[in-house]
Coordinates of C-alpha atoms and ligand atoms in Angstrom, one line a residue:
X21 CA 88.5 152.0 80.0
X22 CA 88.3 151.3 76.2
X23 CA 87.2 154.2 74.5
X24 CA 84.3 153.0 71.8
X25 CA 84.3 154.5 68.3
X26 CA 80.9 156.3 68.7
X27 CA 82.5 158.5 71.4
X28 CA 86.2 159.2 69.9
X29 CA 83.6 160.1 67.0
X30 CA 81.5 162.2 69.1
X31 CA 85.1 163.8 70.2
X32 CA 86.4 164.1 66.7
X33 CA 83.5 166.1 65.5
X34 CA 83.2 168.4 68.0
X35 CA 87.0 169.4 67.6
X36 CA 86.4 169.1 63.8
X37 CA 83.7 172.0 64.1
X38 CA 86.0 174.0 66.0
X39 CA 89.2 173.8 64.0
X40 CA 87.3 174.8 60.8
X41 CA 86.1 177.9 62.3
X42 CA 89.6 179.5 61.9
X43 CA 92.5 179.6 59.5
X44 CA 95.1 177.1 61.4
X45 CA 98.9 177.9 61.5
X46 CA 101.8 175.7 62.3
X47 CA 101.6 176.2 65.7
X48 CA 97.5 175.4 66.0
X49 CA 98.1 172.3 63.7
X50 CA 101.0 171.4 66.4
X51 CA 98.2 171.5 69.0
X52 CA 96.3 169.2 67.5
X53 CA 95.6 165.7 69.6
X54 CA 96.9 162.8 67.7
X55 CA 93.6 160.7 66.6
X56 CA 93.6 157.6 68.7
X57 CA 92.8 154.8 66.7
X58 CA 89.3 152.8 67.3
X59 CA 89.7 149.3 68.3
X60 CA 87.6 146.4 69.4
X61 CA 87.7 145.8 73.1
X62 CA 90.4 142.9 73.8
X63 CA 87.7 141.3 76.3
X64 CA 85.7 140.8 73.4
X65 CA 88.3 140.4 70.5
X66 CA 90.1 137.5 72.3
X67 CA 86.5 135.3 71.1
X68 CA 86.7 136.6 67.5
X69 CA 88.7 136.6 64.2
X70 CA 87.2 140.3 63.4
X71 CA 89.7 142.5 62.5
X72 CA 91.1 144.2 65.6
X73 CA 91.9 148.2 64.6
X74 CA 88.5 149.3 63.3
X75 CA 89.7 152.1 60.9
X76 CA 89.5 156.0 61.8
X77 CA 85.3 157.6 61.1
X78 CA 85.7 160.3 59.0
X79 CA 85.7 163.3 61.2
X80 CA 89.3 161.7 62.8
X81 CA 90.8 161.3 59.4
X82 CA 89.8 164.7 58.5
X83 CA 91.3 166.1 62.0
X84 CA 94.5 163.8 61.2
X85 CA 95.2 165.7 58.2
X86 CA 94.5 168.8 59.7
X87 CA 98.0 167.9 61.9
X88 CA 99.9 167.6 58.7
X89 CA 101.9 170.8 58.1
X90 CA 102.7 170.4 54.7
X91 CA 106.5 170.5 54.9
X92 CA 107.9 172.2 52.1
X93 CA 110.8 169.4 51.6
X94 CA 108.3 166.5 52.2
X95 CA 110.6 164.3 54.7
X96 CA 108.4 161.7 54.9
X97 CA 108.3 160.7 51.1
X98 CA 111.9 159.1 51.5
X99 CA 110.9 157.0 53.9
X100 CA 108.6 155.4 52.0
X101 CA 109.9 152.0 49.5
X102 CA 107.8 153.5 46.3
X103 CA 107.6 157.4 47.3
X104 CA 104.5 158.1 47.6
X105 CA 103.4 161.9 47.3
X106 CA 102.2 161.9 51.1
X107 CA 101.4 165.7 51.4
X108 CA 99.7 166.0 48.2
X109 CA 97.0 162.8 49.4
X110 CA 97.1 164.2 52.9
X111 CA 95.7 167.4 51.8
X112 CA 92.9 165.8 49.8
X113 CA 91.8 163.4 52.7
X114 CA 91.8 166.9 54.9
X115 CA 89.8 168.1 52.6
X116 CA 87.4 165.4 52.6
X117 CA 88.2 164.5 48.8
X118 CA 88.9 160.9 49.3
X119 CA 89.0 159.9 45.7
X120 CA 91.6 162.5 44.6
X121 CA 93.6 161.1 47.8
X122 CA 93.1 157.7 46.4
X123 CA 94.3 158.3 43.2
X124 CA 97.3 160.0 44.0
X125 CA 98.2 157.0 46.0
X126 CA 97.6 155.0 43.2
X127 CA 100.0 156.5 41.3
X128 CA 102.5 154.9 43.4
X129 CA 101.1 152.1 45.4
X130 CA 98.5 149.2 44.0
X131 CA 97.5 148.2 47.8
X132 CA 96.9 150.8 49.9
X133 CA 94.3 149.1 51.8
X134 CA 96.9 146.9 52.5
X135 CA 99.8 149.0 53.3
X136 CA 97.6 151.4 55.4
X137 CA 97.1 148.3 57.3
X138 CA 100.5 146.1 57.8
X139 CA 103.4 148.9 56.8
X140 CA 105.6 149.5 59.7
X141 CA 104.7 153.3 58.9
X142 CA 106.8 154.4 62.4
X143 CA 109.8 152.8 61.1
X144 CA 109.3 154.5 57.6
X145 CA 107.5 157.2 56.5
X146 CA 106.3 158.5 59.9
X147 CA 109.9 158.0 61.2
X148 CA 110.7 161.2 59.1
X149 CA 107.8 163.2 59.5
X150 CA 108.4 166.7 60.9
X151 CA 106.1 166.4 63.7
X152 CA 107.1 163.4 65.7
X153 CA 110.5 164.5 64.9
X154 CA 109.3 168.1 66.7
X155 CA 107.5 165.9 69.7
X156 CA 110.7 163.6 69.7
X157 CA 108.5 160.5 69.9
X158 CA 107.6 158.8 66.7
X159 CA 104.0 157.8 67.8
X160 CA 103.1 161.8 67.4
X161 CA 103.8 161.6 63.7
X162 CA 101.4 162.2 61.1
X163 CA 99.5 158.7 61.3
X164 CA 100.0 158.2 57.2
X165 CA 99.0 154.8 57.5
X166 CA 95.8 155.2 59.1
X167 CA 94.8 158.5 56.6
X168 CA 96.1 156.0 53.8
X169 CA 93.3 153.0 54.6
X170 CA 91.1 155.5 55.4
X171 CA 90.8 156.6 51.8
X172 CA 91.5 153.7 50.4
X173 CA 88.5 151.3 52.6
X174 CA 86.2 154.6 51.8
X175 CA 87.0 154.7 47.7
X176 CA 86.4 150.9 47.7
X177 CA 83.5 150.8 49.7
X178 CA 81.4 153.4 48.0
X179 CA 82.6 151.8 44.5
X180 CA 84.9 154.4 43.6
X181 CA 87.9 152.9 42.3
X182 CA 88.2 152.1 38.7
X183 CA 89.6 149.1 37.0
X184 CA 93.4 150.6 35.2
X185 CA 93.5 150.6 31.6
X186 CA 94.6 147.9 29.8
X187 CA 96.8 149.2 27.0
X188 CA 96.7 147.3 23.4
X189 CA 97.7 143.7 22.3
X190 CA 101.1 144.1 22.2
X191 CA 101.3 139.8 21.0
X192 CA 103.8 139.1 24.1
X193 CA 103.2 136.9 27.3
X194 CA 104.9 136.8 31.0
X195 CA 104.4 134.3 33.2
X196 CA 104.2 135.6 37.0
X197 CA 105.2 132.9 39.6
X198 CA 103.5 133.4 42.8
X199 CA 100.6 135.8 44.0
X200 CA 102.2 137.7 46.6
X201 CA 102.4 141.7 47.3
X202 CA 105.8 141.9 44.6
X203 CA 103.8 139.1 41.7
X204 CA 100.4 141.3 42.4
X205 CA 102.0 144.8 42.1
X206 CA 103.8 143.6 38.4
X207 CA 101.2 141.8 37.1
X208 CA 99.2 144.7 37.3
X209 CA 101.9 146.4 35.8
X210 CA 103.0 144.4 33.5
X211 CA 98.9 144.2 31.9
X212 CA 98.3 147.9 32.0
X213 CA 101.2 147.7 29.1
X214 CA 99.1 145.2 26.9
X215 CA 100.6 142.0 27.6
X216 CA 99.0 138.7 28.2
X217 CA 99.8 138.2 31.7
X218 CA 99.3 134.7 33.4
X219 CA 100.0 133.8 37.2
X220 CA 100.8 131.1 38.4
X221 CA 100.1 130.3 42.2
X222 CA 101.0 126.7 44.2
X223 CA 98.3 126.9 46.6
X224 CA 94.3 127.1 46.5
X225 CA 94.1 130.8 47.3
X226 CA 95.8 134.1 45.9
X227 CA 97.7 136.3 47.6
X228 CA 100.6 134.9 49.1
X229 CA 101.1 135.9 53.1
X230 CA 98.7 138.6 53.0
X231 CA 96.4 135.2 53.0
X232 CA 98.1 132.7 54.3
X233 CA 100.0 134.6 57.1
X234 CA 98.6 137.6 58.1
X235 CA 95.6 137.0 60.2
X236 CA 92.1 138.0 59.4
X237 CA 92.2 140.1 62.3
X238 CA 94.9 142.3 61.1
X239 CA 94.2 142.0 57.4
X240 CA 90.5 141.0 56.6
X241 CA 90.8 138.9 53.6
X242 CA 87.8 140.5 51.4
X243 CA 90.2 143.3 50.9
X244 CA 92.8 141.1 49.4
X245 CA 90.3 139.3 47.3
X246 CA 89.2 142.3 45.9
X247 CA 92.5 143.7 44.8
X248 CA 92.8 140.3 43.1
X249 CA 89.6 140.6 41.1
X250 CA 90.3 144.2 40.1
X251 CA 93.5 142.1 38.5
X252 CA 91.4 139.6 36.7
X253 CA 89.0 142.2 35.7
X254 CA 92.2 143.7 33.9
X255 CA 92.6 140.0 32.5
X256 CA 95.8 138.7 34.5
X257 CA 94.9 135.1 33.8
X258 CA 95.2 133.3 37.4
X259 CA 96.2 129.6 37.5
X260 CA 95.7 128.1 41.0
X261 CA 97.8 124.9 42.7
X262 CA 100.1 124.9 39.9
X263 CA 103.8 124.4 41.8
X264 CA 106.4 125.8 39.3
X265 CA 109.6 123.5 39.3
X266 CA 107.0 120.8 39.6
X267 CA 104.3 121.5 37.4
X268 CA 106.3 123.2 34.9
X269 CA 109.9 124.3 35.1
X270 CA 111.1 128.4 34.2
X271 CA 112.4 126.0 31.2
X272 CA 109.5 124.6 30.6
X273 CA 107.6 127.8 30.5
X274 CA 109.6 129.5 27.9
X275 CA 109.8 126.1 25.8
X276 CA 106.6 124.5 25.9
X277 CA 104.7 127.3 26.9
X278 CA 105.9 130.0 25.0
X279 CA 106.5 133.1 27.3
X280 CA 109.0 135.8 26.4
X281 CA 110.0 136.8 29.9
X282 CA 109.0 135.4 33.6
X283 CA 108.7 137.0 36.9
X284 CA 109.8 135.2 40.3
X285 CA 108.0 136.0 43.3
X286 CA 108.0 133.2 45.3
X287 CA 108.8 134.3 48.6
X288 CA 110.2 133.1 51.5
X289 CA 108.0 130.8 53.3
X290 CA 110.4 128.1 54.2
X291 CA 110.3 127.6 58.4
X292 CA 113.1 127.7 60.2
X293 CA 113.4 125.6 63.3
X294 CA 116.1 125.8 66.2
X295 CA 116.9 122.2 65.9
X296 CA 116.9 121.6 69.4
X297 CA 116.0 118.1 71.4
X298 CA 112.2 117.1 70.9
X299 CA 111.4 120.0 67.9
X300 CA 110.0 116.7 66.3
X301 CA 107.3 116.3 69.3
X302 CA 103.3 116.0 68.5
X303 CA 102.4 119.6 69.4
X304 CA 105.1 121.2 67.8
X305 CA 104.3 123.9 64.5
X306 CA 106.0 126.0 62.6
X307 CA 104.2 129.3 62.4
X308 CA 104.0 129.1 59.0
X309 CA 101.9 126.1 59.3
X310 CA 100.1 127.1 62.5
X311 CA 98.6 130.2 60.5
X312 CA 98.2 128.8 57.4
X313 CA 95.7 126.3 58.7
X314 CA 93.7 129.0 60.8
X315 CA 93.5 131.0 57.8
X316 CA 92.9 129.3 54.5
X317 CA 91.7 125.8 56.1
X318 CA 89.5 128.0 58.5
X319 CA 90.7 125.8 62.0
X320 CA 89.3 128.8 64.0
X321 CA 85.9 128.2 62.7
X322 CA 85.3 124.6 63.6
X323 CA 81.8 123.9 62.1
X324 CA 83.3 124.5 58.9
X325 CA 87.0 123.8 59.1
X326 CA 88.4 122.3 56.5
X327 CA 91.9 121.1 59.0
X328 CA 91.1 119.1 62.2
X329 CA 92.3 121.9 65.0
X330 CA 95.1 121.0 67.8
X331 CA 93.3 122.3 71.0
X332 CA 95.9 123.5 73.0
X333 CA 95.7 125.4 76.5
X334 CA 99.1 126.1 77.3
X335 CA 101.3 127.4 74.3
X336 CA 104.8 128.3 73.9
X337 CA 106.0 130.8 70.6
X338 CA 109.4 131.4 70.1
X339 CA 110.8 134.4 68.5
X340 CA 110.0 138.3 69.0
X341 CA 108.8 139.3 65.0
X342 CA 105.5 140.0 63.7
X343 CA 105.0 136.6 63.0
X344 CA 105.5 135.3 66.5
X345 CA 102.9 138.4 67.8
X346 CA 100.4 136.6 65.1
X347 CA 100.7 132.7 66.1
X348 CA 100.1 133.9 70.0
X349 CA 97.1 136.3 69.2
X350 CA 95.6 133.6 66.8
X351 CA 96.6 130.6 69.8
X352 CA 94.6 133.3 71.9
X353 CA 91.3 133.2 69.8
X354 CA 91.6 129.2 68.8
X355 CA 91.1 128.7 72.8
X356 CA 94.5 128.8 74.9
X357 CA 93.9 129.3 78.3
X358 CA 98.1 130.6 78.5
X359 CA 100.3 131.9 75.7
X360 CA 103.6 132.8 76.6
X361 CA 106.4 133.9 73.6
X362 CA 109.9 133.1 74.7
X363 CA 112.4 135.1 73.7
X364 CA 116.0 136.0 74.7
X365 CA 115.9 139.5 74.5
X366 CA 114.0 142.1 76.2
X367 CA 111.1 143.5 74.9
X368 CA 113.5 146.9 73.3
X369 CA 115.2 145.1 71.0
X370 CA 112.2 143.2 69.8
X371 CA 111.7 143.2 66.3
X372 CA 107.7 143.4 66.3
X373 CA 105.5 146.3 65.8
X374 CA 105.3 148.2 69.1
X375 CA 101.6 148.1 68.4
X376 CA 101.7 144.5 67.7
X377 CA 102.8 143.7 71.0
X378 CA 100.5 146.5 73.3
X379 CA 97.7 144.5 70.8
X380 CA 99.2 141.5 72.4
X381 CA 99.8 142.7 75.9
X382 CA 96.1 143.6 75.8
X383 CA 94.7 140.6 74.5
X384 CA 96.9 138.8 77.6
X385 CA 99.6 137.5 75.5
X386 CA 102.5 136.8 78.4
X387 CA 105.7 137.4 77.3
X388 CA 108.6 135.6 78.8
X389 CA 111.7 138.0 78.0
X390 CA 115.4 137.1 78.4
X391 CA 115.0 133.3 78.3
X392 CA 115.6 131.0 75.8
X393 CA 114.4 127.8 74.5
X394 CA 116.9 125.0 75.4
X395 CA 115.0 121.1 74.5
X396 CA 111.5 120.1 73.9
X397 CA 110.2 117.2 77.0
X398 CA 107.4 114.9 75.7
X399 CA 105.4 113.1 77.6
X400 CA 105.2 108.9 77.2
X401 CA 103.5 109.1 73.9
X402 CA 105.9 111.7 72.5
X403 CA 103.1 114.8 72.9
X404 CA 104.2 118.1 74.2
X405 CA 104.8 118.2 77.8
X406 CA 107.2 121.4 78.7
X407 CA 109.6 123.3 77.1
X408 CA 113.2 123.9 79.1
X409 CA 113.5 127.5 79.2
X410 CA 117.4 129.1 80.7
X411 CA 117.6 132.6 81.5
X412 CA 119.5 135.5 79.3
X413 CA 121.1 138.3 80.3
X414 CA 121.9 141.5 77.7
X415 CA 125.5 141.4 76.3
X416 CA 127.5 143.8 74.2
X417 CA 125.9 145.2 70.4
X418 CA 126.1 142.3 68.1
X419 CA 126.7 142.9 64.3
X420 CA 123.2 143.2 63.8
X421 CA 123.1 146.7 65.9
X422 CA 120.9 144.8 69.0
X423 CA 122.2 143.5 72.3
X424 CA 123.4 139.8 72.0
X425 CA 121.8 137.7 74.5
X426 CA 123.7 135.3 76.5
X427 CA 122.6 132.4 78.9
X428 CA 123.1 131.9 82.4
X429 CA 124.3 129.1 83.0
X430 CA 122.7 126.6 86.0
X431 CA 119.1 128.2 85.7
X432 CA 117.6 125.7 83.4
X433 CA 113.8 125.1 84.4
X434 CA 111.4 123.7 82.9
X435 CA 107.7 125.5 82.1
X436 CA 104.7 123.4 81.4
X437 CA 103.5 123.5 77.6
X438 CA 101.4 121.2 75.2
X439 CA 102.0 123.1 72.6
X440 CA 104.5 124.7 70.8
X441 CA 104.7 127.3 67.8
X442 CA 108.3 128.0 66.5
X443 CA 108.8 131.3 65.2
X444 CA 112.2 132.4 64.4
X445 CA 111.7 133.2 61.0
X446 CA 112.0 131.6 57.1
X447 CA 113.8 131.0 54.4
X448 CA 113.3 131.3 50.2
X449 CA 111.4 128.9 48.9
X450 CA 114.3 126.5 47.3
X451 CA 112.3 124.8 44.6
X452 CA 113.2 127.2 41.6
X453 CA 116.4 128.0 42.7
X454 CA 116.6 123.8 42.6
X455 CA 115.0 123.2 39.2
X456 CA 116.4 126.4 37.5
X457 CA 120.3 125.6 36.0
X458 CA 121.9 128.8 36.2
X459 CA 120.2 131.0 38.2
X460 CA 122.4 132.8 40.7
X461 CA 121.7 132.6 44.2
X462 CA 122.8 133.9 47.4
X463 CA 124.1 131.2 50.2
X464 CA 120.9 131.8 52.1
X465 CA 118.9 130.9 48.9
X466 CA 117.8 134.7 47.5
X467 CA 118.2 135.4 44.0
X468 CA 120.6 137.8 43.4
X469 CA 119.1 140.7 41.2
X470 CA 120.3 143.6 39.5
X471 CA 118.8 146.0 42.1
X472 CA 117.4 148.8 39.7
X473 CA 115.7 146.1 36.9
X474 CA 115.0 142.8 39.4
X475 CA 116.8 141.3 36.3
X476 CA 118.2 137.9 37.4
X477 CA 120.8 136.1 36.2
X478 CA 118.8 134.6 33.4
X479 CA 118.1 136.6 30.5
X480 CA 113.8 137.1 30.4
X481 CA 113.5 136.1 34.0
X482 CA 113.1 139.2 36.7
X483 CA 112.4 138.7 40.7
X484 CA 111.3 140.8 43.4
X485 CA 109.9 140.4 47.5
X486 CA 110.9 138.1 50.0
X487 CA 112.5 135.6 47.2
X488 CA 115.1 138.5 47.1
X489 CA 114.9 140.3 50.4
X490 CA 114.8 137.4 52.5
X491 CA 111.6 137.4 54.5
X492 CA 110.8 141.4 54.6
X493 CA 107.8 143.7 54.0
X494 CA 104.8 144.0 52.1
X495 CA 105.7 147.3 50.5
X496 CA 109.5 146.8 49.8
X497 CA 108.2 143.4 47.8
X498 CA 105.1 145.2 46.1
X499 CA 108.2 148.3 45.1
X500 CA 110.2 145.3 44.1
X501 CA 107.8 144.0 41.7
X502 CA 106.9 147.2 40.3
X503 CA 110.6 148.1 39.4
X504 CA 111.0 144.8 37.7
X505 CA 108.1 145.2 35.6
X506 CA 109.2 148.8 34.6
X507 CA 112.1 146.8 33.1
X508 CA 110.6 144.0 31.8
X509 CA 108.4 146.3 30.1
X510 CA 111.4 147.9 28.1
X511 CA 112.6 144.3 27.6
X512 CA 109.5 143.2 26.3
X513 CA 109.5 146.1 24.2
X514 CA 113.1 145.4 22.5
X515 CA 112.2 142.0 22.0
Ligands
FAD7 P1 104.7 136.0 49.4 O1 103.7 136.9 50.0 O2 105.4 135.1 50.3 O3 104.0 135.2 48.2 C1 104.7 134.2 47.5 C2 103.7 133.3 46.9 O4 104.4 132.5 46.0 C3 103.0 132.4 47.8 O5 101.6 132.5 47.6 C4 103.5 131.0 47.5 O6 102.5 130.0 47.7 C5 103.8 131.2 46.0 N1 104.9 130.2 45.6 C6 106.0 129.9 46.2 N2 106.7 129.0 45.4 C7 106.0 128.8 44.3 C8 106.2 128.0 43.2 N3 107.3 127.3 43.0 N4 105.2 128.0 42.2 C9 104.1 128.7 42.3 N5 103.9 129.5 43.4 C10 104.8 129.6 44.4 N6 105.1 142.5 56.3 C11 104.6 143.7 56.5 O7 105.0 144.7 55.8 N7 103.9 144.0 57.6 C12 103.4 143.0 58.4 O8 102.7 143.2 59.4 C13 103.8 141.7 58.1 N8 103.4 140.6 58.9 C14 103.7 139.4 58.5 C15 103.1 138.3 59.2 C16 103.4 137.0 58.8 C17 102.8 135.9 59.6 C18 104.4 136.7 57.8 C19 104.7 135.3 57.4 C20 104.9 137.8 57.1 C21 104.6 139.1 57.4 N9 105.1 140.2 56.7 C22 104.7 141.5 57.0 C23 106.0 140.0 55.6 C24 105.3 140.1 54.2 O9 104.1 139.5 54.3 C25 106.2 139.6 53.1 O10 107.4 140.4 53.1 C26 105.5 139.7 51.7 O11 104.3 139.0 51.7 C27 106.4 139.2 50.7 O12 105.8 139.2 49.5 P2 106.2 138.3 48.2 O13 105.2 138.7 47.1 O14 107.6 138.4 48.0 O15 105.9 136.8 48.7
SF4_8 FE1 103.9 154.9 54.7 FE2 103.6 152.3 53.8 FE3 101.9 154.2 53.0 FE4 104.5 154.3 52.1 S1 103.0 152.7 51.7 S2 103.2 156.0 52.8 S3 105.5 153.5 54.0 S4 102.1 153.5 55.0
SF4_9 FE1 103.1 166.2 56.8 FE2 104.8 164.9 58.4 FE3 105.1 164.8 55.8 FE4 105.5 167.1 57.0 S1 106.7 165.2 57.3 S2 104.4 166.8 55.1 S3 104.0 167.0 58.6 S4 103.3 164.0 56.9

């Protein structure tokens, strides 16, 4: 049975009524049930794009907090990328003042709507918190995340947040490349100090993946919009489809343009493929493209779609991330009858979100473990026809810490497909590292930064997120952009 929200709510109150009765010590707060998050049913979700976890009411957030002991040497700050003060909001939201929460957050984060959301809290900050370490199951931590957007969906929907101060003129300008979490998080940063600030963005919509990736029914676009228009109201200056390295080189920018310093954060949202027989079939994506067209050329909405939709009802994802868990949830809801991930592990040493994959499991994702992807068959007119899968079996630990996979021989089979989503991760973007002389790179195509300024190579030019990282996470690229705009800040300051 899925519980609805009205009765956890119903629940939550009750217990809320009684813990306030008394003064609670460790162990009572110990006692406490974890709150269970409220979700849409997966027999109705499966014919949606609404977002799926429906956000905790307010008596669960309350009781949440109430589980929070207030540990003296604050574990859980260190496993957070920019440190939030975690007790110090928790013990505002238990106290039901969401704004003081908010703003403490604030202090360190610029998207907690965001990260409340998409962090993988369980493998950092609730890793370390004293409770699930106590319970010796992660999952009985604290649920930061869910207290987090909590305060942060209540401050923004009863208009409590405030646009940051702008400081004074200070006559200098940045240019910001991209609009992703780490070009967001300076920009913001970078304007609160007074400079002119202008962003520069190669596609129709701003944001980066938390648009163009993440699903709507994981991260409802409105709330990225609306970080973005508290940046404009700031007076970032937003230039949209304007490709740098095409448009305008870093050159370019400082010559013609005039900046003093630039920002990188371009991401990495270059597909990679397996390069196996018949990758080049009709039917065959690349997540990145697969999920870019459902969510900024709306192909899940097709009386307004702006992309003609492959109808599909038997697809294949490869790969065991986040991403793959997206494509095969979003296959799910554009109409495949059977969605099967392939991947040649088991489902331990996957790399998702555990509750990305229950989410999945739920919504009646299959998941084909220990098998792996060996050719592509079309059919006569070179469509999508099957996919040769050969069994795995677990080896010894590879460098990587996870159990190397290795084939079975003489099991090849094929399974029938007509469609295919490939989903094995990406690489930087190479155009600025292409149209940039002397910028230092890694082989893989990341700029290599000094890691406590983002400073590159090049004097004036800073980089942060997944153009650094390799493909990461939202909060290590939003900490990212935020330490290089600390130091571009002192730069701009010397200048
Ligand atoms: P991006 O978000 O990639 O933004 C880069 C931006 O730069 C893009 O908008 C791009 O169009 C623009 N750009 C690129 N080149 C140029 C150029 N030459 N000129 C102008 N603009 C340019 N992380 C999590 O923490 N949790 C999750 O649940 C999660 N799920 C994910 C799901 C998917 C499908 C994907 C793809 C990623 C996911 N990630 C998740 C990873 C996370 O989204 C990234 O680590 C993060 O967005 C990186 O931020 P960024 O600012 O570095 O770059
Ligand atoms: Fe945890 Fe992420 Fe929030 Fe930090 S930003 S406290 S890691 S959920
Ligand atoms: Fe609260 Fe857990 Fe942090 Fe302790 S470790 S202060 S219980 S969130």
């Amino acid at each position: 049975m899925h519980p609805k929200k009205e009765q956890l709510d119903d629940a939550a109150k009750l217990l809320l009524a009684e813990l306030e009765q008394k003064e609670l010590t460790a162990k009572d707060r110990n006692q406490i049930p974890l709150q269970e998050m409220p979700s849409q049913d997966p027999r109705e979700r499966i014919f949606n794009m609404d977002e799926v976890a429906l956000g905790y009411t307010e008596a669960q957030v309350r009781i949440e907090a109430l589980r929070c002991l207030q540990c003296k040497t604050k574990p859980c700050i260190k496993g957070c990328p920019v440190e939030i003060d975690i007790p110090a909001f928790i013990l505002e939201a238990g106290k039901g003042d969401y704004a003081r929460a908010a703003s403490i957050i604030k202090e360190s984060s610029l998207l907690p709507s965001v990260c409340g959301r998409v962090c993988p809290q369980e493998v950092q900050c609730q890793l370390y918190c004293t409770v699930g370490k106590a319970k010796k199951d992660v999952e009985q931590s604290v649920s930061i995340g869910r207290i987090e957007r909590f305060v942060a969906d209540y401050t923004r929907e009863h208009g409590l947040d405030e646009v940051p101060q702008v400081g004074a003129d200070t006559g200098k300008s940045v240019a910001v490349i991209g609009s992703g979490p780490a070009s967001l998080s300076a920009a913001a940063d970078l304007r609160r100090e007074g400079h002119r600030v202008v962003m520069f963005e190669a596609l129709h919509k701003v944001g980066g993946v938390l648009v163009y990736g993440i699903p709507e029914f994981r991260l409802p676009k409105e709330i990225v919009n609306y970080e973005v228009d508290i940046l404009l109201k700031m007076g970032v200056e937003i230039r949209k489809n304007y490709l740098i390295g095409k448009t305008r080189t870093i050159d370019e920018l400082f010559k013609k343009d005039g900046f003093d310093a630039i920002f990188i954060g371009s991401g990495a949202g270059l597909p990679k493929f397996l390069n196996i027989e018949g990758e080049n079939s009709v039917g065959v994506f690349s997540a990145n493209e697969y999920l870019t067209r459902s969510n900024l050329m709306r192909a899940y909405d097709t009386n307004n779609a702006l992309t003609p939709i492959y109808h599909s009802k038997r697809v294949a994802v490869f790969g065991g991330g986040n991403v793959a868990m997206d494509a095969a949830r979003t296959a799910k809801r554009l109409g495949a009858e059977v969605v099967s991930v392939i991947y040649r592990r088991t489902e331990a040493e996957m790399p998702a979100r555990r509750e990305e994959i229950a989410h999945a499991k739920e919504e009646g994702i299959e998941f084909v473990f220990l098998h792996a992807p060996m050719r592509i068959v079309p059919d006569e007119k070179g469509r999508v026809e099957a996919v040769e899968v050969i069994r795995c079996e677990l080896g010894p630990e590879g460098e990587d810490g996870r159990r190397r996979s290795i084939m079975v021989e003489g099991t090849e089979h094929l399974r029938p497909y007509d469609t295919v989503i490939v989903a094995i991760g990406n690489d930087p973007n190479p155009l600025i590292k292409a149209t940039t002389k002397g910028i230092e790179t890694t082989r893989k195509g990341t700029i290599i930064v000094d890691p406590s300024t983002g400073a590159t190579s090049l004097k004036g030019v800073y980089a942060g997120g997944d153009i650094v990282l390799g493909a990461a996470t939202v909060i290590l690229a939003m900490g990212q952009g935020r330490t290089a705009a600390k130091a571009m800040n002192e730069y701009l300051a010397a200048l």
